[in-house]
Coordinates of C-alpha atoms in Angstrom, one line a residue:
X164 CA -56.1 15.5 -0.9
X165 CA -56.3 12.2 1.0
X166 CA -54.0 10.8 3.5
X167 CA -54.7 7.3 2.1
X168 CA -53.4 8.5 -1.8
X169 CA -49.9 9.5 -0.4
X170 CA -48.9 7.4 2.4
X171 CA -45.9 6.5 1.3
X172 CA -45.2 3.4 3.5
X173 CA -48.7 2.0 2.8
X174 CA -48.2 0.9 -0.8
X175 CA -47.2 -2.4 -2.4
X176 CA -48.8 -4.5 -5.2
X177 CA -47.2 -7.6 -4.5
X178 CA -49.4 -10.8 -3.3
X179 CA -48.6 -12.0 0.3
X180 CA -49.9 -15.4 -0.9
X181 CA -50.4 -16.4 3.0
X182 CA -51.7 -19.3 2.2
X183 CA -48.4 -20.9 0.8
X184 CA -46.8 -19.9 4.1
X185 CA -47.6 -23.0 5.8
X186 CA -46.5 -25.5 3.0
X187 CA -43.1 -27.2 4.9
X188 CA -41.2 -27.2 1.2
X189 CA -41.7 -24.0 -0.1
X190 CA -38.8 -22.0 1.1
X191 CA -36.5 -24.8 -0.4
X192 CA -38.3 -24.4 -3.8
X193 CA -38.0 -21.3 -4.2
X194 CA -34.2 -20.9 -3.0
X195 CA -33.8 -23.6 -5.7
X196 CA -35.6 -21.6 -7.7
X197 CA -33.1 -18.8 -9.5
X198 CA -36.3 -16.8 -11.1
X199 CA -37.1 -16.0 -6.9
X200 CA -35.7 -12.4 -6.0
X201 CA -33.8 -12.0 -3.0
X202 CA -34.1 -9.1 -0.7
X203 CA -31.4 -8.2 1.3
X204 CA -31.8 -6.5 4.6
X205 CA -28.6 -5.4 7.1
X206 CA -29.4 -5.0 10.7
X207 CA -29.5 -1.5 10.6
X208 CA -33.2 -2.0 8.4
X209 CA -31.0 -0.5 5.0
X210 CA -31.5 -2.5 2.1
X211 CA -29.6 -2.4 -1.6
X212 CA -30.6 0.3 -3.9
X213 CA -30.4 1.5 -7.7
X214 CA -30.3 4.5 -9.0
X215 CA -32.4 4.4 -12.1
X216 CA -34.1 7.1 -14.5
X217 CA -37.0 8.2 -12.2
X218 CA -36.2 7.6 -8.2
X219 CA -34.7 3.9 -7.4
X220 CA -35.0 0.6 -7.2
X221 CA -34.3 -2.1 -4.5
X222 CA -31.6 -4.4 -6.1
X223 CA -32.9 -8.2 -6.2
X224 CA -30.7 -10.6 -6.6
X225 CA -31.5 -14.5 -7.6
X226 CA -30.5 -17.0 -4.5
X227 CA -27.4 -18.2 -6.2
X228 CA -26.2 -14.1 -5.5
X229 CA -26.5 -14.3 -1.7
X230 CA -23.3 -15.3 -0.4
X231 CA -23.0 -18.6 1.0
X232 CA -21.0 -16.8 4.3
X233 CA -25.1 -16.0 5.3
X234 CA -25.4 -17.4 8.6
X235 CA -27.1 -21.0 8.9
X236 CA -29.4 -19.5 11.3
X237 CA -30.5 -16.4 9.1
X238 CA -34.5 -16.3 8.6
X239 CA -36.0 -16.4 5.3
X240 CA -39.1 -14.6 4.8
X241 CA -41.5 -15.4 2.0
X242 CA -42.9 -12.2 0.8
X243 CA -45.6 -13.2 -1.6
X244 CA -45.6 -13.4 -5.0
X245 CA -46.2 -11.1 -8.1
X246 CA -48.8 -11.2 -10.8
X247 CA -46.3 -12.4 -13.7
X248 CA -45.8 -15.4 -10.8
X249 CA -42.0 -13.6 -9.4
X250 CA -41.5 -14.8 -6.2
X251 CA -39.8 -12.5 -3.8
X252 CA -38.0 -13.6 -0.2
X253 CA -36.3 -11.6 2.1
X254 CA -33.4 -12.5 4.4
X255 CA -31.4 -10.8 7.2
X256 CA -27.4 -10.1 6.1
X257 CA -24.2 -9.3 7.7
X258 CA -23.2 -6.1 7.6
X259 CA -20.7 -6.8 5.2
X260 CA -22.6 -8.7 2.8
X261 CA -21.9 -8.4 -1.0
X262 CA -23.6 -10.2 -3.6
X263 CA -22.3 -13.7 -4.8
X264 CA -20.8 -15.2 -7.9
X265 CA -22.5 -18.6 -9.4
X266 CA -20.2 -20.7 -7.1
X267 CA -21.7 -18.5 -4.1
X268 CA -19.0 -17.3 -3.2
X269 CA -19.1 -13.3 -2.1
X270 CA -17.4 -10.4 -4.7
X271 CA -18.5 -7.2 -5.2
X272 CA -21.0 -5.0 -6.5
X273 CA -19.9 -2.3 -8.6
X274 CA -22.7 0.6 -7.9
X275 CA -25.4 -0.7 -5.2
X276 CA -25.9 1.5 -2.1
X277 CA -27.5 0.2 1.1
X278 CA -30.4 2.8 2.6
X279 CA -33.1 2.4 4.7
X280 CA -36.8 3.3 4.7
X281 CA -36.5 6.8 6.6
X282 CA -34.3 8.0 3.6
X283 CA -35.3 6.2 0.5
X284 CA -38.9 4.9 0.6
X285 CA -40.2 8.6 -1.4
X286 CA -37.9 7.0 -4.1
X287 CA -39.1 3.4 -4.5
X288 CA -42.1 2.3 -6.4
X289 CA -45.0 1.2 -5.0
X290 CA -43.8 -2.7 -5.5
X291 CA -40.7 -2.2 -3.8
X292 CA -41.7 -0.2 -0.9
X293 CA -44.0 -2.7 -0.3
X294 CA -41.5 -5.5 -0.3
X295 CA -39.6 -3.2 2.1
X296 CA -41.6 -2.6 4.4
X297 CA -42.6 -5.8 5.2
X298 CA -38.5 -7.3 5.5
X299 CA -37.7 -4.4 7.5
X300 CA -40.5 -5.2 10.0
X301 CA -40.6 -8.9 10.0
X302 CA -37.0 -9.3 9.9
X303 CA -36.4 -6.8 13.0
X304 CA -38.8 -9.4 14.6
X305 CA -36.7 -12.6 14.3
X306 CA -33.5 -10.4 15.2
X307 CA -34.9 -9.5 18.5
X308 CA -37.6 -12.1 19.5
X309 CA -35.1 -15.2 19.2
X310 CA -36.6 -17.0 22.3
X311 CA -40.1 -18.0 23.6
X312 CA -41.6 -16.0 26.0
X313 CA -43.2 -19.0 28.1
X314 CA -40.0 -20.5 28.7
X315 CA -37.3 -18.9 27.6
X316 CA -35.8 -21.7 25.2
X317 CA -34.7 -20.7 21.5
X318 CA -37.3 -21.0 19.0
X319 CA -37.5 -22.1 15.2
X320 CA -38.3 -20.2 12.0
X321 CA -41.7 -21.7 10.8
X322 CA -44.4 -20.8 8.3
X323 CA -41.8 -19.6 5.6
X324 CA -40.6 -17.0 7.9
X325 CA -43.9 -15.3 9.7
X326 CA -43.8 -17.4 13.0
X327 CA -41.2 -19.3 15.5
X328 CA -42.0 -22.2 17.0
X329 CA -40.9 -23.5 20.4
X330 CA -39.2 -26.3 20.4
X331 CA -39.9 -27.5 23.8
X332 CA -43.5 -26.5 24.8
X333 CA -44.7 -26.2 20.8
X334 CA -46.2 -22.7 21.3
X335 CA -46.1 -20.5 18.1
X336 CA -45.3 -16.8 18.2
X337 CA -46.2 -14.2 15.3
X338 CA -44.5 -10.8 14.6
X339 CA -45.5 -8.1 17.0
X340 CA -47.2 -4.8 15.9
X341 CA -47.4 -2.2 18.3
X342 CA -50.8 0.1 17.5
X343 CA -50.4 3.6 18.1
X344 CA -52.7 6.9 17.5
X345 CA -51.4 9.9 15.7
X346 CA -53.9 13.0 15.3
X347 CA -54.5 16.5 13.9
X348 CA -55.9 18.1 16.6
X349 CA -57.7 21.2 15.4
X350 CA -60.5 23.5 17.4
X351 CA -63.1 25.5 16.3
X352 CA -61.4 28.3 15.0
X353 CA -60.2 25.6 12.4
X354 CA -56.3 26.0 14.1
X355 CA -54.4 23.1 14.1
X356 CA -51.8 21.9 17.4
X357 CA -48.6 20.7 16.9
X358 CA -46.1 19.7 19.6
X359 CA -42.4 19.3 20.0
X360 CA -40.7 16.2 21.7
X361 CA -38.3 17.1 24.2
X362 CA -35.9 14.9 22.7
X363 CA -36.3 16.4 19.6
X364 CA -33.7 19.4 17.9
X365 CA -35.1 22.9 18.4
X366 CA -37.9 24.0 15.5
X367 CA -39.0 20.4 14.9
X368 CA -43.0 20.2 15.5
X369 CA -45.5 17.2 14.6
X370 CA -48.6 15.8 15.2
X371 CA -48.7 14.2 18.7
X372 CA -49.3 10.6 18.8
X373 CA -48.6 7.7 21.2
X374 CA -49.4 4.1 21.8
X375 CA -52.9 2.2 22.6
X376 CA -52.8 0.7 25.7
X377 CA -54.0 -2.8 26.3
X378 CA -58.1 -3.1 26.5
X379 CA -58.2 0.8 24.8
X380 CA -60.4 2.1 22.2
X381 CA -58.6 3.6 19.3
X382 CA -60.9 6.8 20.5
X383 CA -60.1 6.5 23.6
X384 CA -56.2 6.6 23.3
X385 CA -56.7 9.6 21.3
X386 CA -58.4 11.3 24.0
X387 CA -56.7 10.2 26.4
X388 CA -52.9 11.1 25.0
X389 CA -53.9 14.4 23.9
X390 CA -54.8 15.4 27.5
X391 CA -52.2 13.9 29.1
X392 CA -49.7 15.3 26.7
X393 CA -50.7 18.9 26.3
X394 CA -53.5 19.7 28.5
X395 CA -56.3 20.1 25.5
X396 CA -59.7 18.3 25.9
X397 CA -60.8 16.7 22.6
X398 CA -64.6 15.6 21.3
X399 CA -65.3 13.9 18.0
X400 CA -62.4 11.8 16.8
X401 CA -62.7 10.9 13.0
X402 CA -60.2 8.2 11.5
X403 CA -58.4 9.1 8.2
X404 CA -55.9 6.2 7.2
X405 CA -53.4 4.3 8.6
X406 CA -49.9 3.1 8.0
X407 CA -46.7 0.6 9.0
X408 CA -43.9 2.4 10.7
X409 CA -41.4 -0.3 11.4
X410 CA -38.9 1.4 13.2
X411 CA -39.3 -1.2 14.9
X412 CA -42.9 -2.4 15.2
X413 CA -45.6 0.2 14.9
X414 CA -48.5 0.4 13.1
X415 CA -49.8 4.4 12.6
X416 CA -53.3 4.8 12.8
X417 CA -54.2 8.2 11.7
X418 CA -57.1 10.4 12.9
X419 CA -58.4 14.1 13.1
X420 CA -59.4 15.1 16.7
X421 CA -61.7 18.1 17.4
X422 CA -61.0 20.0 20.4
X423 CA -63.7 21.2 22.5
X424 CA -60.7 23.6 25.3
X425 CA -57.7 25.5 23.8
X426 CA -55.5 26.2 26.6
X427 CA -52.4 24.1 26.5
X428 CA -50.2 22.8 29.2
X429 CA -47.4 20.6 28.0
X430 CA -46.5 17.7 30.3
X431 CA -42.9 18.7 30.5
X432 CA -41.7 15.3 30.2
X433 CA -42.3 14.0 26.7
X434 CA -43.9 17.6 25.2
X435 CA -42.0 20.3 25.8
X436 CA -43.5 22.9 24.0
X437 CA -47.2 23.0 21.6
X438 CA -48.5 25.8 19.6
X439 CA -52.0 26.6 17.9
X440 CA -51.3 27.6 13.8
X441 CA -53.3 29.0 11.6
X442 CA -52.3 28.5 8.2
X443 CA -51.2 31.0 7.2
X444 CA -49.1 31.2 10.4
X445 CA -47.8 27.5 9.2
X446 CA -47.0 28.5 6.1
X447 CA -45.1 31.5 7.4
X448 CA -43.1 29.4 9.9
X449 CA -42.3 26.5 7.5
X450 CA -40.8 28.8 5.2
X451 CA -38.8 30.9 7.4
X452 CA -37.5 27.7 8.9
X453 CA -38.4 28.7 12.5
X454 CA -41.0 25.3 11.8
X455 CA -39.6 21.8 10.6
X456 CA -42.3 19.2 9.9
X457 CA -42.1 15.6 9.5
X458 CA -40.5 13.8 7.0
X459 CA -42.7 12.7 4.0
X460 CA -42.2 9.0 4.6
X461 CA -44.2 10.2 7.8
X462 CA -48.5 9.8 8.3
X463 CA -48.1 13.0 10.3
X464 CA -47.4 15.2 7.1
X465 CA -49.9 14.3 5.9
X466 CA -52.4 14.7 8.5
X467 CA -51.1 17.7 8.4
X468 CA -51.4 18.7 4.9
X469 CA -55.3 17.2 4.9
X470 CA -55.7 19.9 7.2
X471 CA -53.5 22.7 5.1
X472 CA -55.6 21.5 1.8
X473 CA -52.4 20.8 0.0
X474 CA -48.9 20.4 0.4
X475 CA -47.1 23.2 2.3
X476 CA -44.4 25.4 0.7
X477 CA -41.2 24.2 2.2
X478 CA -40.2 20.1 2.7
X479 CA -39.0 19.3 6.0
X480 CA -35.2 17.9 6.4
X481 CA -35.4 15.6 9.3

């Protein structure tokens, strides 16, 4: 089995079609436009969902359906386009935001839940997913990066949505994405580490993982956070696959790390507690429950699973 196959965040089939971005007109085409699908997003990164025969469906309105009470501020993101030429855009909403009838004006929706990524992306095809992921992390962007960072003054939505441009000094700012490392770290007895957050509930083990620090090597922030985490000095670092985790701004890049010491010695701070496994010890914790695992939305399942050879007996429920 391969991480890349089953990362559940990582898929989408739909175009990005960058090069439309810059063209001034084409968010007003395309709100004009009722074959465009809209994708509504709330704050809270939960979008409208279907239940249909297998899994579920985001639920896409045409623009006419988004209510005209949509702030006049609200971004628009272009998301790119599909094959049969769909265009699909994605824009922040209120809290209470229903759908629209043809005068735009908001009633509701008979049987459409909101639910975000963490709980819904195993159920969504590989086109909606996509389309997800990308709102969810662009749009958290615009929410919280509303002013320049030279000077302070409130920018613009430019670029159909994927910059903002200063008014006053011209500088253009794109979304940010945070890198960060997240690794199996197995020795040479073919045991693999897994550590517990000290934030975390009790039972609940991962991979560890933190963030690349400016002018860092992936390699070397693998190294580096495994020491200073748990003690454990590691050699050969291999990459495996990576993938968006926009909660808000990360981007997962996955690895194996070989271990070249054993002893462990949590930091106490962030790691509270890190175990060697066998698998068959795994297995035996997972299903006893004394073990919870990532979610399967998660690249560190399936790290860890590359390592088990296929998927363990018991699903985590965090």
């Amino acid at each position: 089995m391969s991480p890349l196959r089953s990362l559940l965040l990582s898929r989408s089939t739909v175009d990005r079609d960058g090069e439309r971005r810059t063209d001034p007109e084409l968010l007003a085409a395309l709100w004009a436009d009722q074959a465009t699908r809209v994708l509504r997003v709330r704050p809270d990164g939960s979008a409208p969902v279907r239940a249909r025969a297998l899994g579920s469906a985001l639920e896409l309105v045409p623009p006419h359906q988004v209510a005209r009470a949509l702030p006049e501020d609200a971004p628009v993101v272009y998301l790119g386009r599909e094959d049969d030429g769909t265009a699909h855009v994605a824009v922040e909403v209120p809290d209470d935001q229903e759908v629209a009838d043809a005068a735009g004006w908001p009633v509701r929706s008979g049987d459409e839940e909101w639910a975000g990524l963490r709980s819904v992306a195993a159920d969504l095809d590989d086109r909606d997913a996509g389309l997800l992921v990308a709102a969810v992390g662009v749009l958290n962007w615009h929410r919280v990066h509303p002013h320049c960072p030279r000077c302070g003054s409130r920018t613009r939505v430019t670029t159909s949505g994927w910059t903002r441009t200063c008014a006053v000094d011209g500088s253009e700012h794109y979304p940010r994405t945070d890198p960060a490392v997240i690794m199996a770290v197995v020795d040479g007895d073919d045991r693999l580490l897994l550590a517990h957050n000290a934030l975390w509930p009790e039972g609940r083990f991962s991979a560890l993982a933190g963030f690349v620090e400016p002018g860092e090597p992936l390699e070397a922030a693998v190294r580096r956070e495994v020491l200073e985490e748990v003690g454990v000095v590691v050699g050969e670092v291999r990459y495996e696959g990576s993938q968006p985790w926009p909660f808000p701004a990360s981007l997962m890049l996955g690895f194996t790390a070989r271990a070249v010491s054993t002893v462990v010695r949590v930091d106490d701070v962030e790691i509270s507690d890190a175990r060697w496994f066998t698998r068959a010890q795994l297995a035996e914790a997972v299903t006893s429950g004394e073990v919870l695992l990532p979610p399967s939305t998660s690249i560190a399942l399936r790290l860890v699973e590359e390592w088990y050879g296929e998927e363990l007996p018991a699903r985590p429920s965090w």
